[in-house]
Amino acid sequence: MKNTTPRPPIVAIMGHIDHGKSTLLDYIRKTNVVAGEAGGITQHLSAYEIAIPYQKETRQITFLDTPGHAAFTGMRTRGAAACDIAILVVSAEDGVKAQTLEALHTIRAAGIPFIVAINKIDRPNANLEKTKQSLAGAEVLVEGYGGDIPFVAISAKEGTNVSELLETIILVADLENISADPEGSVEGIVIESRLDVRRGIHATIIIKNGTLHKGQFLVTGTAMTTTRIMENFLGKSIDTALPGTPVSLVGFDSLPSVGIPIAVFKTKKEALAYIQEIEFAQSNYEATVMVDGDKKVIPLIIKADVYGTVEATQKEIEKMDIAGVHIKIIGKGIGAIAESDVKLAQSDKETIILGFNVALDNAA
């Protein structure tokens, strides 16, 4: 990217049920969105923008409105995920719970930074030190407790320290150099799609790079629409959508899948040619999954800690004789399962990655 500038970070709030995720989102929305407009936001999009004062300037943050949103762990495209930063909400009364651990696993699998919000400090049974110990037991070492993970003690109900939490999000975003090129190619990801009986198929998209303009053609998977009707998170018509912006598009010819990246074209001809390429690749796949009459091809990638194990595994697999199945080794190597292995696997939806004594790196 040639002319990158900071863009609004995209944030998801996650954690155990009843630990205050929705309360926190509600407080942020009511106090940081223009008065009179905040009430109906969730009727429009599953994401919204806020603006806060930060070091003598105004900075924006985009929140995914649904905690643990499906697109959070959606497909990466050129290193970009649907979310940039996560907030892990933990109750100061209850500490780490089962869904806290699930959320933590999701965050770590996505390989993004996170901030711990220890909530409910207004409650009589709140115990910050006990909560920090509980987090340490889950290998979450916060600042001042042997680690470097930022944390803010808050009351989402009372609004205590929520401003500090928002400032911490901006600080983390700056440290992570979350930026985009507004003049660059448009990149984004679908975070929601649905059929409206009155308006047809529409989708919510987060723009990660470039600027989406009215009058373009947008494709995600094999679904296409024009950008003739674009709306912001308040349901207001807009002509452009800048990086970090959630935007609603109406008029898709089929229902887009959540977590799928977008491609943008100036003409319908270019968009249709792109769709034809995807359909050709899919038909090619369907034509090649059957070999030797009735045999189905199962692509396999092997990763192991030493090359001897890779060779031994390959030899044993080549000996296997499974009725109606042909196992085709398309990749092998030593070391952790990397992002390149996952990208190779994405070329065929049937691909299996087999690992022996190896880890899965964050990007993967």
Short mmCIF file of C-alpha atoms in Angstrom, two decimals, residues 44-192:
data_model
loop_
_atom_site.label_atom_id
_atom_site.label_comp_id
_atom_site.label_asym_id
_atom_site.label_seq_id
_atom_site.Cartn_x
_atom_site.Cartn_y
_atom_site.Cartn_z
CA HIS A 44 -29.97 -1.62 10.38
CA LEU A 45 -26.55 -3.22 10.60
CA SER A 46 -24.68 -5.71 12.76
CA ALA A 47 -21.85 -3.18 13.06
CA TYR A 48 -21.65 0.47 13.99
CA GLU A 49 -19.15 3.30 14.30
CA ILE A 50 -18.40 5.54 17.25
CA ALA A 51 -16.24 8.65 17.59
CA ILE A 52 -14.20 9.57 20.67
CA PRO A 53 -11.84 12.42 21.57
CA TYR A 54 -8.25 11.18 21.72
CA GLN A 55 -5.15 13.37 22.15
CA LYS A 56 -6.73 16.55 20.75
CA GLU A 57 -8.32 14.79 17.78
CA THR A 58 -11.39 12.70 17.06
CA ARG A 59 -10.84 8.99 16.41
CA GLN A 60 -13.30 6.39 15.20
CA ILE A 61 -13.85 2.76 16.19
CA THR A 62 -16.07 0.22 14.43
CA PHE A 63 -17.75 -2.38 16.63
CA LEU A 64 -19.31 -5.63 15.51
CA ASP A 65 -22.70 -5.50 17.16
CA THR A 66 -23.02 -9.26 17.70
CA PRO A 67 -20.59 -10.70 20.26
CA GLY A 68 -18.71 -13.69 18.91
CA HIS A 69 -19.84 -12.82 15.38
CA ALA A 70 -19.50 -15.63 12.86
CA ALA A 71 -17.27 -13.52 10.63
CA PHE A 72 -14.79 -13.01 13.46
CA THR A 73 -13.03 -16.23 12.55
CA GLY A 74 -13.99 -15.95 8.90
CA MET A 75 -11.67 -16.36 6.00
CA ARG A 76 -8.50 -14.27 5.87
CA THR A 77 -7.69 -12.52 2.64
CA ARG A 78 -4.21 -11.16 2.04
CA GLY A 79 -3.59 -11.12 5.78
CA ALA A 80 -6.77 -9.23 6.65
CA ALA A 81 -9.34 -10.65 9.03
CA ALA A 82 -12.83 -9.41 9.73
CA CYS A 83 -11.69 -8.11 13.10
CA ASP A 84 -8.57 -6.24 14.23
CA ILE A 85 -8.91 -6.24 18.02
CA ALA A 86 -11.00 -8.22 20.51
CA ILE A 87 -12.30 -7.22 23.92
CA LEU A 88 -12.48 -10.18 26.30
CA VAL A 89 -15.09 -9.33 28.94
CA VAL A 90 -14.64 -11.13 32.27
CA SER A 91 -16.82 -10.65 35.34
CA ALA A 92 -15.02 -9.40 38.46
CA GLU A 93 -17.42 -11.62 40.44
CA ASP A 94 -17.15 -14.89 38.51
CA GLY A 95 -13.74 -14.83 36.83
CA VAL A 96 -12.95 -17.13 33.91
CA LYS A 97 -15.79 -19.41 32.82
CA ALA A 98 -16.31 -21.98 30.07
CA GLN A 99 -17.38 -19.48 27.40
CA THR A 100 -14.51 -17.20 28.42
CA LEU A 101 -12.13 -19.99 27.44
CA GLU A 102 -14.02 -20.58 24.18
CA ALA A 103 -13.78 -16.87 23.35
CA LEU A 104 -10.09 -16.86 24.25
CA HIS A 105 -9.46 -19.82 21.95
CA THR A 106 -11.28 -18.02 19.11
CA ILE A 107 -9.25 -14.85 19.66
CA ARG A 108 -5.93 -16.70 19.73
CA ALA A 109 -6.86 -18.78 16.68
CA ALA A 110 -7.53 -15.55 14.79
CA GLY A 111 -4.11 -14.25 15.81
CA ILE A 112 -5.25 -10.77 16.77
CA PRO A 113 -4.44 -8.61 19.82
CA PHE A 114 -6.95 -8.37 22.63
CA ILE A 115 -7.77 -6.29 25.68
CA VAL A 116 -9.27 -7.69 28.88
CA ALA A 117 -12.21 -5.75 30.30
CA ILE A 118 -12.82 -6.83 33.89
CA ASN A 119 -16.47 -5.89 34.30
CA LYS A 120 -18.91 -5.49 37.19
CA ILE A 121 -16.47 -3.73 39.52
CA ASP A 122 -19.52 -1.96 41.00
CA ARG A 123 -20.78 -5.24 42.46
CA PRO A 124 -20.22 -5.99 46.18
CA ASN A 125 -18.62 -9.37 45.41
CA ALA A 126 -16.19 -7.96 42.84
CA ASN A 127 -12.62 -9.15 43.41
CA LEU A 128 -10.04 -7.83 40.94
CA GLU A 129 -7.10 -9.82 42.30
CA LYS A 130 -9.02 -13.08 42.26
CA THR A 131 -10.12 -12.37 38.70
CA LYS A 132 -6.53 -11.71 37.62
CA GLN A 133 -5.51 -15.02 39.22
CA SER A 134 -8.32 -16.73 37.32
CA LEU A 135 -7.05 -15.18 34.08
CA ALA A 136 -3.49 -16.24 34.87
CA GLY A 137 -4.77 -19.80 35.25
CA ALA A 138 -6.01 -19.50 31.65
CA GLU A 139 -2.56 -18.23 30.58
CA VAL A 140 -3.79 -14.65 30.27
CA LEU A 141 -1.20 -12.51 32.07
CA VAL A 142 -2.40 -8.92 32.23
CA GLU A 143 -0.24 -5.83 32.72
CA GLY A 144 1.03 -5.56 36.28
CA TYR A 145 0.41 -9.25 36.84
CA GLY A 146 3.40 -10.74 35.07
CA GLY A 147 2.28 -10.06 31.52
CA ASP A 148 1.71 -7.43 28.86
CA ILE A 149 -1.96 -7.92 27.95
CA PRO A 150 -3.78 -4.61 28.49
CA PHE A 151 -6.69 -4.64 30.90
CA VAL A 152 -9.21 -2.11 32.14
CA ALA A 153 -11.43 -2.55 35.21
CA ILE A 154 -14.90 -1.29 34.26
CA SER A 155 -18.55 -1.14 35.15
CA ALA A 156 -20.52 -1.38 31.93
CA LYS A 157 -23.70 -0.65 33.88
CA GLU A 158 -22.40 2.57 35.45
CA GLY A 159 -20.02 3.48 32.62
CA THR A 160 -17.00 3.50 34.96
CA ASN A 161 -13.70 3.55 33.00
CA VAL A 162 -15.42 2.80 29.66
CA SER A 163 -13.75 5.90 28.21
CA GLU A 164 -10.40 4.49 29.32
CA LEU A 165 -11.24 1.21 27.58
CA LEU A 166 -12.01 3.05 24.33
CA GLU A 167 -8.73 4.96 24.58
CA THR A 168 -6.90 1.66 25.12
CA ILE A 169 -8.45 0.34 21.89
CA ILE A 170 -7.00 3.33 19.99
CA LEU A 171 -3.63 2.85 21.69
CA VAL A 172 -3.52 -0.82 20.68
CA ALA A 173 -4.64 0.07 17.14
CA ASP A 174 -1.77 2.56 16.84
CA LEU A 175 0.75 0.06 18.23
CA GLU A 176 -0.49 -2.53 15.73
CA ASN A 177 -0.33 0.06 12.93
CA ILE A 178 -3.88 -0.63 11.79
CA SER A 179 -3.98 1.30 8.55
CA ALA A 180 -5.29 1.31 4.99
CA ASP A 181 -4.86 3.03 1.65
CA PRO A 182 -8.11 4.87 0.78
CA GLU A 183 -6.96 5.10 -2.85
CA GLY A 184 -5.92 1.44 -3.06
CA SER A 185 -7.83 -1.60 -4.27
CA VAL A 186 -11.03 -2.26 -2.36
CA GLU A 187 -10.84 -5.10 0.15
CA GLY A 188 -13.53 -6.15 2.54
CA ILE A 189 -15.39 -9.04 4.09
CA VAL A 190 -19.04 -10.03 4.44
CA ILE A 191 -20.14 -10.10 8.08
CA GLU A 192 -23.87 -10.61 7.59
#
